[in-house]
Short mmCIF file of C-alpha atoms and ligand atoms in Angstrom, two decimals:
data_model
loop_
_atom_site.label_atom_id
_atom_site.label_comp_id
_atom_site.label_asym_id
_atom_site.label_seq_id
_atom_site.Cartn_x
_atom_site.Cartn_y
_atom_site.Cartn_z
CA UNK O 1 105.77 131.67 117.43
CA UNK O 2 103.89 134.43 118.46
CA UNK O 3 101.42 136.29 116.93
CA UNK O 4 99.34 139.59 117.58
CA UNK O 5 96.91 141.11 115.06
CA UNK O 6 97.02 145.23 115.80
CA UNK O 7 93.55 145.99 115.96
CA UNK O 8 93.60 149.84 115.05
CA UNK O 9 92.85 150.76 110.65
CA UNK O 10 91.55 147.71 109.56
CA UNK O 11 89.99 148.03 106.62
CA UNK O 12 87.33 145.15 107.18
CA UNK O 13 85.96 143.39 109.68
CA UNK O 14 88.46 142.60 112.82
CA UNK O 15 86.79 138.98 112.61
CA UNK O 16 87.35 138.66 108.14
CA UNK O 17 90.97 139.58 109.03
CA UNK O 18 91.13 137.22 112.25
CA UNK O 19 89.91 134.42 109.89
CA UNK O 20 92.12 135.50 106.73
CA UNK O 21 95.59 135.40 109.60
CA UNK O 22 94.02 131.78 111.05
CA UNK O 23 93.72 130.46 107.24
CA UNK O 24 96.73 131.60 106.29
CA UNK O 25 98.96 130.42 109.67
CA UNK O 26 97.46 127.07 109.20
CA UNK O 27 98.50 126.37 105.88
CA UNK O 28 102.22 126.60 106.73
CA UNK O 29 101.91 125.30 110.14
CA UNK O 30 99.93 122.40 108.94
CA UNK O 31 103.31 121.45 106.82
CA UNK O 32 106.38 122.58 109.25
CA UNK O 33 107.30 121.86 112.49
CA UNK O 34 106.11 125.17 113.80
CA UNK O 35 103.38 126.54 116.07
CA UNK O 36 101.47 129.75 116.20
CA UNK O 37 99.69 131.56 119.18
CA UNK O 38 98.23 134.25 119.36
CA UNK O 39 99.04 137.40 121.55
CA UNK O 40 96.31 139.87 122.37
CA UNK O 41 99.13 142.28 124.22
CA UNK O 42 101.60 141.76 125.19
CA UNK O 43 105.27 141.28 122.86
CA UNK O 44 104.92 139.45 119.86
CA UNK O 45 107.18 137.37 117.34
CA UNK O 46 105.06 138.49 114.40
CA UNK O 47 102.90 141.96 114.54
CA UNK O 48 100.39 142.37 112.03
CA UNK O 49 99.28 145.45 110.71
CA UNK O 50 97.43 147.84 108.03
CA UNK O 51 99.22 151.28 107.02
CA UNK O 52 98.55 153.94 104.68
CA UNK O 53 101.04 155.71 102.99
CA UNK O 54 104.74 156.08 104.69
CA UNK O 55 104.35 154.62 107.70
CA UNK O 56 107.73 155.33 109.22
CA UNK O 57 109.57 151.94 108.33
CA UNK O 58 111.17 153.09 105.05
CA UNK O 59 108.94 151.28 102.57
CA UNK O 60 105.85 153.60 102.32
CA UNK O 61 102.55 152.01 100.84
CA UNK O 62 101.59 153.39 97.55
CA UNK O 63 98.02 153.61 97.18
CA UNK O 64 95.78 151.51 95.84
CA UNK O 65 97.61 148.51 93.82
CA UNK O 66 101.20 148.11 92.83
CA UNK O 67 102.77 147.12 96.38
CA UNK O 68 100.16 144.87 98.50
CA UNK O 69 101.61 144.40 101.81
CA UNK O 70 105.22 143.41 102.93
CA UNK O 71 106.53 141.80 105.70
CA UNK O 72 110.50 141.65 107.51
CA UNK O 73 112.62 138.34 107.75
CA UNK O 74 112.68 137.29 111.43
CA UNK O 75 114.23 138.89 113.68
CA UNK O 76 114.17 141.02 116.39
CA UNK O 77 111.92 144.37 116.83
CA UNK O 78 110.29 144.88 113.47
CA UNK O 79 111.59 141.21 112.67
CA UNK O 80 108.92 138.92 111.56
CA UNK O 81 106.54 141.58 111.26
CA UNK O 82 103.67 142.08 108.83
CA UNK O 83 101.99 145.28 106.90
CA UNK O 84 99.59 145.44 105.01
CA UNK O 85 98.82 148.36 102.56
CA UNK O 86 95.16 149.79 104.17
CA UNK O 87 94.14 151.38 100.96
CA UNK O 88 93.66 147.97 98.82
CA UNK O 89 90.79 146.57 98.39
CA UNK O 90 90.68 143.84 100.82
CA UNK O 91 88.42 140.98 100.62
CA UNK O 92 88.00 137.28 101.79
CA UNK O 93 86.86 135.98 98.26
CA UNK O 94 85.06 137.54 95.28
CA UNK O 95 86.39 141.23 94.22
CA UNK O 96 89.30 143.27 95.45
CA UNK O 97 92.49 141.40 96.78
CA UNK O 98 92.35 137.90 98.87
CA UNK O 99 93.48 138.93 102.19
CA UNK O 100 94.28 135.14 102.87
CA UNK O 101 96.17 134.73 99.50
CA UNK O 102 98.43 137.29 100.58
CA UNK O 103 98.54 137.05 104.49
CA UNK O 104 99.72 133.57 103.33
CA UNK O 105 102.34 135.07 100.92
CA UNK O 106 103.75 137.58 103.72
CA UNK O 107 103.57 134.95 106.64
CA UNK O 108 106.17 133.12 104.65
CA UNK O 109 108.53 136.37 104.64
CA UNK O 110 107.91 136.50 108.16
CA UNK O 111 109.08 132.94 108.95
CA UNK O 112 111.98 133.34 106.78
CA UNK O 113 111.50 132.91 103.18
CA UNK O 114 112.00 134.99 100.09
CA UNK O 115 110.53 134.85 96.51
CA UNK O 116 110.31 131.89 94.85
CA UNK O 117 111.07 131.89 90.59
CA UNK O 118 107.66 129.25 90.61
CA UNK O 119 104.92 130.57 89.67
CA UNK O 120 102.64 128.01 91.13
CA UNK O 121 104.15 129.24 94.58
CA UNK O 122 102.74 131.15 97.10
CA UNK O 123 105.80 133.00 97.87
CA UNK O 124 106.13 134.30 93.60
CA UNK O 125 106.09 137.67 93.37
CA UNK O 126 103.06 138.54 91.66
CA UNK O 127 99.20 138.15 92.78
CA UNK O 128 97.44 136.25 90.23
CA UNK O 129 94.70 134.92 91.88
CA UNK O 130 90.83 134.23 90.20
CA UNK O 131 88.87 135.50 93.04
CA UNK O 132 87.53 132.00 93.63
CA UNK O 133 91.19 130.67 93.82
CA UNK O 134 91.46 128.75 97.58
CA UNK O 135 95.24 129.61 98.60
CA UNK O 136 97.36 126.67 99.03
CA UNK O 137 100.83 125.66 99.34
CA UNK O 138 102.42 123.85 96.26
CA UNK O 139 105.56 121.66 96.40
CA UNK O 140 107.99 124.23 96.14
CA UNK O 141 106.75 126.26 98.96
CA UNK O 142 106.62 122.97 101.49
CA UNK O 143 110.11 121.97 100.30
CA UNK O 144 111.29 125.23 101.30
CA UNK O 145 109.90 125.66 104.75
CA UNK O 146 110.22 121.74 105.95
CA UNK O 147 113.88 122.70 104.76
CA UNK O 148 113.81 125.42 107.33
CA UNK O 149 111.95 123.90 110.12
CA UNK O 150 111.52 120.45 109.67
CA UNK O 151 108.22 118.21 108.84
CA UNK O 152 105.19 118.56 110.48
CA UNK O 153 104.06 115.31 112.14
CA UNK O 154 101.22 115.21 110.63
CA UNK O 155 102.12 116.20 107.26
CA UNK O 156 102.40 112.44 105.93
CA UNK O 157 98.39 111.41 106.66
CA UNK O 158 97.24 114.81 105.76
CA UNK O 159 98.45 114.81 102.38
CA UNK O 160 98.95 111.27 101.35
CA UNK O 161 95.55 111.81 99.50
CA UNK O 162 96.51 115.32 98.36
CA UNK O 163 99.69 116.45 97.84
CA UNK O 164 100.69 119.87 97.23
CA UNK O 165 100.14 120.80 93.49
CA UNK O 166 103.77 120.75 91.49
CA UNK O 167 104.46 122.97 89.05
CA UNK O 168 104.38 120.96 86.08
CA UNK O 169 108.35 120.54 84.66
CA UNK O 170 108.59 121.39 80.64
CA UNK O 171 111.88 118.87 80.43
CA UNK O 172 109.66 115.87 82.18
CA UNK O 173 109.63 112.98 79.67
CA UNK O 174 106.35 112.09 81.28
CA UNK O 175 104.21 115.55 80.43
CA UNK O 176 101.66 115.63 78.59
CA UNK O 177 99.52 118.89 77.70
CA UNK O 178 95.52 119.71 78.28
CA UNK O 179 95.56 121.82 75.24
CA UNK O 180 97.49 123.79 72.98
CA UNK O 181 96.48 126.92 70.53
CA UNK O 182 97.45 129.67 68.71
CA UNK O 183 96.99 133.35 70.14
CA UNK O 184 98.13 135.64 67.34
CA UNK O 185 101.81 135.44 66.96
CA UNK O 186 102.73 133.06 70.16
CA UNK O 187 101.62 129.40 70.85
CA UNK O 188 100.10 128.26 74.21
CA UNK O 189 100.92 125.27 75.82
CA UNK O 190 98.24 124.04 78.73
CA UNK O 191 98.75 122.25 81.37
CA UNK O 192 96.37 122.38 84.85
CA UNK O 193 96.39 125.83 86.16
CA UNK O 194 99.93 127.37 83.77
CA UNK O 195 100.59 127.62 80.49
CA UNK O 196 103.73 128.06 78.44
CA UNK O 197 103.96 131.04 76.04
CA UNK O 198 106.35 130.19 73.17
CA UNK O 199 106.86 133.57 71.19
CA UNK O 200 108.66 133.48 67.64
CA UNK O 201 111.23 136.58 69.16
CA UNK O 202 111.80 134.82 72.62
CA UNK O 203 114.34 131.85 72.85
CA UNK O 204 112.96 130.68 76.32
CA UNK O 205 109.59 129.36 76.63
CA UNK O 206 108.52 130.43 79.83
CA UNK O 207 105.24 129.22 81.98
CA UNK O 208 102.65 131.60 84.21
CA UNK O 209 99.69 130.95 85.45
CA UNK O 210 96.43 131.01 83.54
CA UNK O 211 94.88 133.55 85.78
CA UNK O 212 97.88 135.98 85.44
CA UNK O 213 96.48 136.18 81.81
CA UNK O 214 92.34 135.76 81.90
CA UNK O 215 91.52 135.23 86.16
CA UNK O 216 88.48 135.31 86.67
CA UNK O 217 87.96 134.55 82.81
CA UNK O 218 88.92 131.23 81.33
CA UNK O 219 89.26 128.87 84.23
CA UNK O 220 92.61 125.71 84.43
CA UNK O 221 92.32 122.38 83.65
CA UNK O 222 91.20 123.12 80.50
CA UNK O 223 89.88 120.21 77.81
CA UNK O 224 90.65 122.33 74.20
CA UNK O 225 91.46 125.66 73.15
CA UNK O 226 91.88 126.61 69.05
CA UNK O 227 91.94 129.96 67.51
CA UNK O 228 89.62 130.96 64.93
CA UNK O 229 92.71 133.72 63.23
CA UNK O 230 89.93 135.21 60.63
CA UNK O 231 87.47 135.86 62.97
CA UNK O 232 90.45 136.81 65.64
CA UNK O 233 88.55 134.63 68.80
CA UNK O 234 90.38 131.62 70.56
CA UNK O 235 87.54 129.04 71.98
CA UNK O 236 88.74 127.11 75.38
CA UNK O 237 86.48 124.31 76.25
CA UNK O 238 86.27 122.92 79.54
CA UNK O 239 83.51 120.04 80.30
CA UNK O 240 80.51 121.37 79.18
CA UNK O 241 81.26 124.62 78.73
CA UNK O 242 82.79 126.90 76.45
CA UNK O 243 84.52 130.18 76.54
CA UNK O 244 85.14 132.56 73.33
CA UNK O 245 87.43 135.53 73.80
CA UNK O 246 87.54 138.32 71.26
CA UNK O 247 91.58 139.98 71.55
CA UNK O 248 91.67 138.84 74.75
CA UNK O 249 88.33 140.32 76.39
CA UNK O 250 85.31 137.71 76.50
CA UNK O 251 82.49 138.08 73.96
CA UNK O 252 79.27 138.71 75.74
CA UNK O 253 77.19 135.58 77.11
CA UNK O 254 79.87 133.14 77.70
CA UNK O 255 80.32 130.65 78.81
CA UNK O 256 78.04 128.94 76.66
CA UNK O 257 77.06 125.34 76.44
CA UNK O 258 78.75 123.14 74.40
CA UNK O 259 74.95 121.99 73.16
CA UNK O 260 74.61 125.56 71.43
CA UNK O 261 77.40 124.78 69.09
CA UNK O 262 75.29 121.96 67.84
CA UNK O 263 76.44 118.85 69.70
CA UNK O 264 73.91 116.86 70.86
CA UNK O 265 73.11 116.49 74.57
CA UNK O 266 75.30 113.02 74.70
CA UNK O 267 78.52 114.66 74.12
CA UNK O 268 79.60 115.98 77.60
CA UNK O 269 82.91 117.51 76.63
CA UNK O 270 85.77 117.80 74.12
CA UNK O 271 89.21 116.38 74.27
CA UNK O 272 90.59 118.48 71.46
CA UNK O 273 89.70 121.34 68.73
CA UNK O 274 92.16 122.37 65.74
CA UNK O 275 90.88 125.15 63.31
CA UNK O 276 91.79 124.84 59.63
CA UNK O 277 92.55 128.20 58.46
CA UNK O 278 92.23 127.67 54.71
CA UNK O 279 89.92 125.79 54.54
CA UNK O 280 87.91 127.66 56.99
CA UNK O 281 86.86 124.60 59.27
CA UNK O 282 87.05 123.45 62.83
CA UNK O 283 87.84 119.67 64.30
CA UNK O 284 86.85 118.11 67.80
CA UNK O 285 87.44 115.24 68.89
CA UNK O 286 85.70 113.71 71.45
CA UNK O 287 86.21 110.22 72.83
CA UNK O 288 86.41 108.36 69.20
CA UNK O 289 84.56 110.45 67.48
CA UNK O 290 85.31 113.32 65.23
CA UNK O 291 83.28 116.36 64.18
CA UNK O 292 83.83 118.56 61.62
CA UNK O 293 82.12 121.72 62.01
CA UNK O 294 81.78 124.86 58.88
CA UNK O 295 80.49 128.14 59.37
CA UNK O 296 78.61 128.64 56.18
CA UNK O 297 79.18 132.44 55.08
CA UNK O 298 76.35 132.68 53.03
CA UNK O 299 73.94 132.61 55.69
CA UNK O 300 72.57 135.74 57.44
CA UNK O 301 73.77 133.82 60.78
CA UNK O 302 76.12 131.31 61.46
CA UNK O 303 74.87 127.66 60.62
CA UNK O 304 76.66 124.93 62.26
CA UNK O 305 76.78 122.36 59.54
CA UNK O 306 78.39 118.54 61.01
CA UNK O 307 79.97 115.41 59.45
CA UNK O 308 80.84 112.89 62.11
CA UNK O 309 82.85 109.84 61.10
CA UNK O 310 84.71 107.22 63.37
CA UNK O 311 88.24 107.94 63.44
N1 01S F 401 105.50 141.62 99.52
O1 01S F 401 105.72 140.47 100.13
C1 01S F 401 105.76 141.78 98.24
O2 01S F 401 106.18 140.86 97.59
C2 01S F 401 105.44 143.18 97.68
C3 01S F 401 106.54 143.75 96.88
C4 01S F 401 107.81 143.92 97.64
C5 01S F 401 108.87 144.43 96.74
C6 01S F 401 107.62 144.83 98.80
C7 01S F 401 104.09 143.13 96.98
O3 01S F 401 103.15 143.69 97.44
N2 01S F 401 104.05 142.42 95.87
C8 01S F 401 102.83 142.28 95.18
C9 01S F 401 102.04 141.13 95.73
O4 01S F 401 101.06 140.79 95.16
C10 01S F 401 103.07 142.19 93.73
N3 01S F 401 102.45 140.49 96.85
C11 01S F 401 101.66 139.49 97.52
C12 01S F 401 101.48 138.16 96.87
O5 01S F 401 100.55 137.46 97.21
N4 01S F 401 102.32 137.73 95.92
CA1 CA F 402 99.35 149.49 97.30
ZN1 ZN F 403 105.80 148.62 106.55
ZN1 ZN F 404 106.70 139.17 98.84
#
């Protein structure tokens, strides 16, 4: 397949967007029988490009957010080709939109796929992305182009050691969750980057990602989460750290240490927290231990008061 990058209204650098096209190309070509070159002039299978506004094609940009960039099923003429809205906020990483998350996304229009339900794909619908997030292919999204073109030959050796990431399955007899928590009326279910939402009104339990939630904010692969209901925060834990989020929006200076809470500097993470409304108490468990920890009121600030016993 060929490939030419239409050098006029880019937004950044001709070399970010060179190396944001390269990324994204790879990661599909590095799983399906298919090759990319690219095309300085002349005709090209897939024309990439940065619009403002209408832009004569029918689908007119809108501005900054909403639509990102879209991209025609192969094809001939305008087949295959790829635009991207000129008035976002591209980036390569930190703020604005990953141009390589979604080059990736539009490159698999352009060889022929739609939108996946998954939301671990990179072909669902929505950008959810922590601006640290490295795009990759997950299961779903190599099932469906190797059903298109075919394996790679190299696929096998490349990701024997690391397969793409699967969506975990809420009917597998095998799953097991990182956490779970309250979060006002709902209960969260975590598991590696998604979470199900299970909402007293709603008969289906459905899973997103973390990020579409908190990106940037409370990061996956999470250890603990509980939710403090009087004091309205939810505390996530990962390894050392600690995250406390006041309806929804982080309370300054977090992430904290773990070792602020109290725990000495031997404890390296938690496996589990469970507030005790009532009674006005928190649990963690870590390893075989258990710590009970009780915000005394009385106190002009909060005293972290511990009973540890063997469990
Ligand atoms: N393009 O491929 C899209 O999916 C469009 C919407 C279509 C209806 C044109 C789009 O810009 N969707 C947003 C998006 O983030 C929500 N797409 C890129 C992605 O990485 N999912
Ligand atoms: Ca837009
Ligand atoms: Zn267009
Ligand atoms: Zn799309």
């Amino acid at each position: 397949m060929c490939l030419r990058i239409a050098d006029s209204n880019l937004p950044i650098s001709a070399s970010k967007v060179h190396k944001a096209v390269r990324a994204a190309w790879k990661l599909w070509s590095s799983v399906a029988l298919m090759k990319f070159r690219k095309r300085s002039r002349k005709e090209a299978d897939i024309v990439i490009s940065f619009h403002n506004g209408d832009h004569e094609d029918g689908s007119p940009f809108d501005g900054k957010g909403g639509i990102l960039a879209h991209a025609f099923l192969p094809g001939s003429g305008i087949g295959g080709d790829v635009h991207f809205d000129a008035e976002e906020d591209w980036s390569f990483n930190s703020t604005g939109f990953n141009l390589f998350a979604v080059a990736a996304h539009e490159f698999g229009h352009a060889i022929g796929l739609s939108h996946s339900s998954d939301p671990g794909a990179i072909m669902y619908p929505a950008y959810n992305f922590a601006s640290n997030y490295e795009p990759q292919l997950s299961f779903r999204d190599v099932k469906d182009i190797q059903h298109l073109y075919g394996i790679s030959p190299g696929f096998a050796s490349l990701f024997s050691k690391n397969p793409p990431p699967r969506t975990p399955d809420k009917c597998d007899p095998d799953l097991s969750f990182d956490a779970v928590t309250e979060l006002q009326q709902e209960v969260l279910f975590f598991k590696d980057r998604f979470m199900w939402r299970k909402h007293p009104q709603f008969e289906e339990t459905g899973i997103t990602l973390i990020s579409s939630l908190w990106a940037d904010i409370i990061p996956p692969f999470l250890d603990a989460v509980y939710e403090n209901r009087e004091r309205n925060v939810n505390v996530f834990f990962k390894g050392h750290q600690y995250w406390m989020l006041k309806r929804q929006k982080l309370e300054e200076g977090f992430p904290r240490n773990i070792s602020d809470l109290g725990f000495p500097s031997r404890i390296k993470s938690i496996d589990a927290a469970l507030h005790f409304r009532n009674d006005h108490y928190t649990v963690f468990f870590t390893g075989h231990e258990c710590w009970k920890y009780v915000l005394c009121y009385n106190l002009p600030q909060f005293f972290p008061y511990y009973q540890t016993h063997l469990i």
